[in-house]
Amino acid sequence: MKYLLIANYINIASIACLSPIYALFVAQFTPSPYMVSLTWGFALIIQGLMTFLFGSLLNGYSHRRHVLVLGYFVMAGSAFLYMGVQSLVGLMVVMLVNACATAFHMPVFKAYVTTHEHKGDEAHEWSLFDGGNYLLAGIGALIGGNILLFTSF
């Protein structure tokens, strides 16, 4: 469990670290601030819909560890794909891959955590997951903002 939380925290912190820079990244392809919300909203809607789908398809799947590892690898791979984005369409494709990888992994991650919780300590264990996510998202956003401030990205 400890290693899953650490992997999750690293993922959350890195996403949050890049969030302040995201608007500037999108601005390379279009001057419209609307496109920032459109691309971000697109990714989150796809992620939500795919989470419903994968949650149903993977319910009861016996090889949860394989799904977790594959999900993390695809998320990491899609992060590297951002470096090759040359257009708004390319950005949407990369965000689609990342959204699907997250949706593939998250229902199984939560099912795995649920089956390995200590009876009577569930609230504390989920507080480590959610509280850690919020804490590291905040820290990551601050780091990303400072990178933006000090490098004139």
PDB file of N, CA and C in Angstrom, residues 100-146:
ATOM      1  N   CYS A 100      -7.490   8.362 -20.790  1.00  0.00           N
ATOM      2  CA  CYS A 100      -7.848   6.945 -20.833  1.00  0.00           C
ATOM      3  C   CYS A 100      -6.960   6.119 -19.900  1.00  0.00           C
ATOM      4  N   ALA A 101      -5.682   6.446 -19.833  1.00  0.00           N
ATOM      5  CA  ALA A 101      -4.771   5.719 -18.938  1.00  0.00           C
ATOM      6  C   ALA A 101      -5.175   5.925 -17.487  1.00  0.00           C
ATOM      7  N   THR A 102      -5.507   7.152 -17.131  1.00  0.00           N
ATOM      8  CA  THR A 102      -5.930   7.435 -15.764  1.00  0.00           C
ATOM      9  C   THR A 102      -7.246   6.735 -15.454  1.00  0.00           C
ATOM     10  N   ALA A 103      -8.172   6.778 -16.393  1.00  0.00           N
ATOM     11  CA  ALA A 103      -9.464   6.119 -16.199  1.00  0.00           C
ATOM     12  C   ALA A 103      -9.316   4.604 -16.111  1.00  0.00           C
ATOM     13  N   PHE A 104      -8.385   4.045 -16.824  1.00  0.00           N
ATOM     14  CA  PHE A 104      -8.118   2.606 -16.804  1.00  0.00           C
ATOM     15  C   PHE A 104      -7.576   2.186 -15.444  1.00  0.00           C
ATOM     16  N   HIS A 105      -6.735   3.007 -14.896  1.00  0.00           N
ATOM     17  CA  HIS A 105      -6.013   2.665 -13.678  1.00  0.00           C
ATOM     18  C   HIS A 105      -6.799   2.977 -12.391  1.00  0.00           C
ATOM     19  N   MET A 106      -7.526   4.090 -12.344  1.00  0.00           N
ATOM     20  CA  MET A 106      -8.091   4.568 -11.086  1.00  0.00           C
ATOM     21  C   MET A 106      -9.141   3.644 -10.453  1.00  0.00           C
ATOM     22  N   PRO A 107     -10.104   3.083 -11.175  1.00  0.00           N
ATOM     23  CA  PRO A 107     -11.066   2.192 -10.510  1.00  0.00           C
ATOM     24  C   PRO A 107     -10.391   0.960  -9.897  1.00  0.00           C
ATOM     25  N   VAL A 108      -9.403   0.428 -10.585  1.00  0.00           N
ATOM     26  CA  VAL A 108      -8.687  -0.742 -10.072  1.00  0.00           C
ATOM     27  C   VAL A 108      -7.813  -0.340  -8.893  1.00  0.00           C
ATOM     28  N   PHE A 109      -7.214   0.828  -8.958  1.00  0.00           N
ATOM     29  CA  PHE A 109      -6.419   1.336  -7.841  1.00  0.00           C
ATOM     30  C   PHE A 109      -7.285   1.410  -6.582  1.00  0.00           C
ATOM     31  N   LYS A 110      -8.463   1.997  -6.718  1.00  0.00           N
ATOM     32  CA  LYS A 110      -9.335   2.145  -5.546  1.00  0.00           C
ATOM     33  C   LYS A 110      -9.861   0.799  -5.061  1.00  0.00           C
ATOM     34  N   ALA A 111     -10.156  -0.115  -5.979  1.00  0.00           N
ATOM     35  CA  ALA A 111     -10.592  -1.453  -5.569  1.00  0.00           C
ATOM     36  C   ALA A 111      -9.465  -2.181  -4.838  1.00  0.00           C
ATOM     37  N   TYR A 112      -8.263  -2.037  -5.340  1.00  0.00           N
ATOM     38  CA  TYR A 112      -7.108  -2.678  -4.715  1.00  0.00           C
ATOM     39  C   TYR A 112      -6.882  -2.127  -3.309  1.00  0.00           C
ATOM     40  N   VAL A 113      -6.952  -0.813  -3.179  1.00  0.00           N
ATOM     41  CA  VAL A 113      -6.773  -0.185  -1.870  1.00  0.00           C
ATOM     42  C   VAL A 113      -7.861  -0.649  -0.911  1.00  0.00           C
ATOM     43  N   THR A 114      -9.087  -0.702  -1.390  1.00  0.00           N
ATOM     44  CA  THR A 114     -10.212  -1.105  -0.551  1.00  0.00           C
ATOM     45  C   THR A 114     -10.031  -2.521  -0.008  1.00  0.00           C
ATOM     46  N   THR A 115      -9.516  -3.424  -0.828  1.00  0.00           N
ATOM     47  CA  THR A 115      -9.353  -4.810  -0.373  1.00  0.00           C
ATOM     48  C   THR A 115      -8.160  -4.987   0.565  1.00  0.00           C
ATOM     49  N   HIS A 116      -7.277  -3.987   0.617  1.00  0.00           N
ATOM     50  CA  HIS A 116      -6.095  -4.092   1.469  1.00  0.00           C
ATOM     51  C   HIS A 116      -6.128  -3.141   2.668  1.00  0.00           C
ATOM     52  N   GLU A 117      -7.281  -2.535   2.911  1.00  0.00           N
ATOM     53  CA  GLU A 117      -7.420  -1.650   4.067  1.00  0.00           C
ATOM     54  C   GLU A 117      -7.441  -2.465   5.351  1.00  0.00           C
ATOM     55  N   HIS A 118      -7.031  -1.819   6.408  1.00  0.00           N
ATOM     56  CA  HIS A 118      -7.100  -2.453   7.723  1.00  0.00           C
ATOM     57  C   HIS A 118      -8.470  -2.176   8.315  1.00  0.00           C
ATOM     58  N   LYS A 119      -9.170  -3.213   8.692  1.00  0.00           N
ATOM     59  CA  LYS A 119     -10.523  -3.094   9.254  1.00  0.00           C
ATOM     60  C   LYS A 119     -10.514  -2.120  10.435  1.00  0.00           C
ATOM     61  N   GLY A 120     -11.424  -1.180  10.410  1.00  0.00           N
ATOM     62  CA  GLY A 120     -11.526  -0.192  11.459  1.00  0.00           C
ATOM     63  C   GLY A 120     -10.657   1.032  11.241  1.00  0.00           C
ATOM     64  N   ASP A 121      -9.779   0.996  10.245  1.00  0.00           N
ATOM     65  CA  ASP A 121      -8.867   2.110   9.975  1.00  0.00           C
ATOM     66  C   ASP A 121      -9.119   2.720   8.590  1.00  0.00           C
ATOM     67  N   GLU A 122     -10.290   2.412   8.015  1.00  0.00           N
ATOM     68  CA  GLU A 122     -10.574   2.822   6.646  1.00  0.00           C
ATOM     69  C   GLU A 122     -10.572   4.336   6.460  1.00  0.00           C
ATOM     70  N   ALA A 123     -11.198   5.067   7.390  1.00  0.00           N
ATOM     71  CA  ALA A 123     -11.267   6.523   7.247  1.00  0.00           C
ATOM     72  C   ALA A 123      -9.867   7.133   7.269  1.00  0.00           C
ATOM     73  N   HIS A 124      -9.026   6.655   8.166  1.00  0.00           N
ATOM     74  CA  HIS A 124      -7.657   7.166   8.237  1.00  0.00           C
ATOM     75  C   HIS A 124      -6.891   6.846   6.960  1.00  0.00           C
ATOM     76  N   GLU A 125      -7.037   5.637   6.449  1.00  0.00           N
ATOM     77  CA  GLU A 125      -6.297   5.252   5.243  1.00  0.00           C
ATOM     78  C   GLU A 125      -6.757   6.045   4.024  1.00  0.00           C
ATOM     79  N   TRP A 126      -8.065   6.293   3.890  1.00  0.00           N
ATOM     80  CA  TRP A 126      -8.531   7.102   2.767  1.00  0.00           C
ATOM     81  C   TRP A 126      -8.137   8.561   2.958  1.00  0.00           C
ATOM     82  N   SER A 127      -8.010   9.005   4.223  1.00  0.00           N
ATOM     83  CA  SER A 127      -7.547  10.377   4.447  1.00  0.00           C
ATOM     84  C   SER A 127      -6.102  10.535   3.986  1.00  0.00           C
ATOM     85  N   LEU A 128      -5.300   9.485   4.107  1.00  0.00           N
ATOM     86  CA  LEU A 128      -3.927   9.536   3.586  1.00  0.00           C
ATOM     87  C   LEU A 128      -3.939   9.702   2.073  1.00  0.00           C
ATOM     88  N   PHE A 129      -4.845   9.011   1.410  1.00  0.00           N
ATOM     89  CA  PHE A 129      -4.953   9.099  -0.049  1.00  0.00           C
ATOM     90  C   PHE A 129      -5.426  10.491  -0.466  1.00  0.00           C
ATOM     91  N   ASP A 130      -6.591  10.902   0.033  1.00  0.00           N
ATOM     92  CA  ASP A 130      -7.164  12.173  -0.393  1.00  0.00           C
ATOM     93  C   ASP A 130      -6.392  13.372   0.149  1.00  0.00           C
ATOM     94  N   GLY A 131      -6.044  13.340   1.426  1.00  0.00           N
ATOM     95  CA  GLY A 131      -5.293  14.449   2.011  1.00  0.00           C
ATOM     96  C   GLY A 131      -3.941  14.624   1.340  1.00  0.00           C
ATOM     97  N   GLY A 132      -3.281  13.502   1.073  1.00  0.00           N
ATOM     98  CA  GLY A 132      -1.999  13.556   0.376  1.00  0.00           C
ATOM     99  C   GLY A 132      -2.146  14.112  -1.028  1.00  0.00           C
ATOM    100  N   ASN A 133      -3.235  13.739  -1.717  1.00  0.00           N
ATOM    101  CA  ASN A 133      -3.476  14.277  -3.057  1.00  0.00           C
ATOM    102  C   ASN A 133      -3.618  15.792  -3.021  1.00  0.00           C
ATOM    103  N   TYR A 134      -4.435  16.299  -2.080  1.00  0.00           N
ATOM    104  CA  TYR A 134      -4.628  17.744  -1.995  1.00  0.00           C
ATOM    105  C   TYR A 134      -3.326  18.449  -1.624  1.00  0.00           C
ATOM    106  N   LEU A 135      -2.631  17.913  -0.655  1.00  0.00           N
ATOM    107  CA  LEU A 135      -1.378  18.505  -0.196  1.00  0.00           C
ATOM    108  C   LEU A 135      -0.357  18.568  -1.323  1.00  0.00           C
ATOM    109  N   LEU A 136      -0.166  17.461  -2.021  1.00  0.00           N
ATOM    110  CA  LEU A 136       0.837  17.434  -3.087  1.00  0.00           C
ATOM    111  C   LEU A 136       0.389  18.196  -4.325  1.00  0.00           C
ATOM    112  N   ALA A 137      -0.916  18.262  -4.568  1.00  0.00           N
ATOM    113  CA  ALA A 137      -1.395  19.100  -5.672  1.00  0.00           C
ATOM    114  C   ALA A 137      -1.099  20.565  -5.376  1.00  0.00           C
ATOM    115  N   GLY A 138      -1.303  20.972  -4.134  1.00  0.00           N
ATOM    116  CA  GLY A 138      -0.989  22.351  -3.759  1.00  0.00           C
ATOM    117  C   GLY A 138       0.489  22.651  -3.856  1.00  0.00           C
ATOM    118  N   ILE A 139       1.307  21.748  -3.351  1.00  0.00           N
ATOM    119  CA  ILE A 139       2.764  21.928  -3.427  1.00  0.00           C
ATOM    120  C   ILE A 139       3.218  21.944  -4.882  1.00  0.00           C
ATOM    121  N   GLY A 140       2.694  21.029  -5.681  1.00  0.00           N
ATOM    122  CA  GLY A 140       3.050  20.978  -7.101  1.00  0.00           C
ATOM    123  C   GLY A 140       2.660  22.250  -7.835  1.00  0.00           C
ATOM    124  N   ALA A 141       1.475  22.784  -7.527  1.00  0.00           N
ATOM    125  CA  ALA A 141       1.039  24.026  -8.165  1.00  0.00           C
ATOM    126  C   ALA A 141       1.944  25.186  -7.773  1.00  0.00           C
ATOM    127  N   LEU A 142       2.349  25.235  -6.516  1.00  0.00           N
ATOM    128  CA  LEU A 142       3.270  26.285  -6.077  1.00  0.00           C
ATOM    129  C   LEU A 142       4.623  26.155  -6.773  1.00  0.00           C
ATOM    130  N   ILE A 143       5.119  24.943  -6.900  1.00  0.00           N
ATOM    131  CA  ILE A 143       6.392  24.726  -7.596  1.00  0.00           C
ATOM    132  C   ILE A 143       6.265  25.150  -9.054  1.00  0.00           C
ATOM    133  N   GLY A 144       5.174  24.729  -9.701  1.00  0.00           N
ATOM    134  CA  GLY A 144       4.951  25.110 -11.098  1.00  0.00           C
ATOM    135  C   GLY A 144       4.839  26.607 -11.273  1.00  0.00           C
ATOM    136  N   GLY A 145       4.147  27.268 -10.345  1.00  0.00           N
ATOM    137  CA  GLY A 145       4.037  28.722 -10.400  1.00  0.00           C
ATOM    138  C   GLY A 145       5.383  29.404 -10.242  1.00  0.00           C
ATOM    139  N   ASN A 146       6.212  28.874  -9.362  1.00  0.00           N
ATOM    140  CA  ASN A 146       7.557  29.439  -9.179  1.00  0.00           C
ATOM    141  C   ASN A 146       8.444  29.188 -10.390  1.00  0.00           C
TER     142      ASN A 146
END
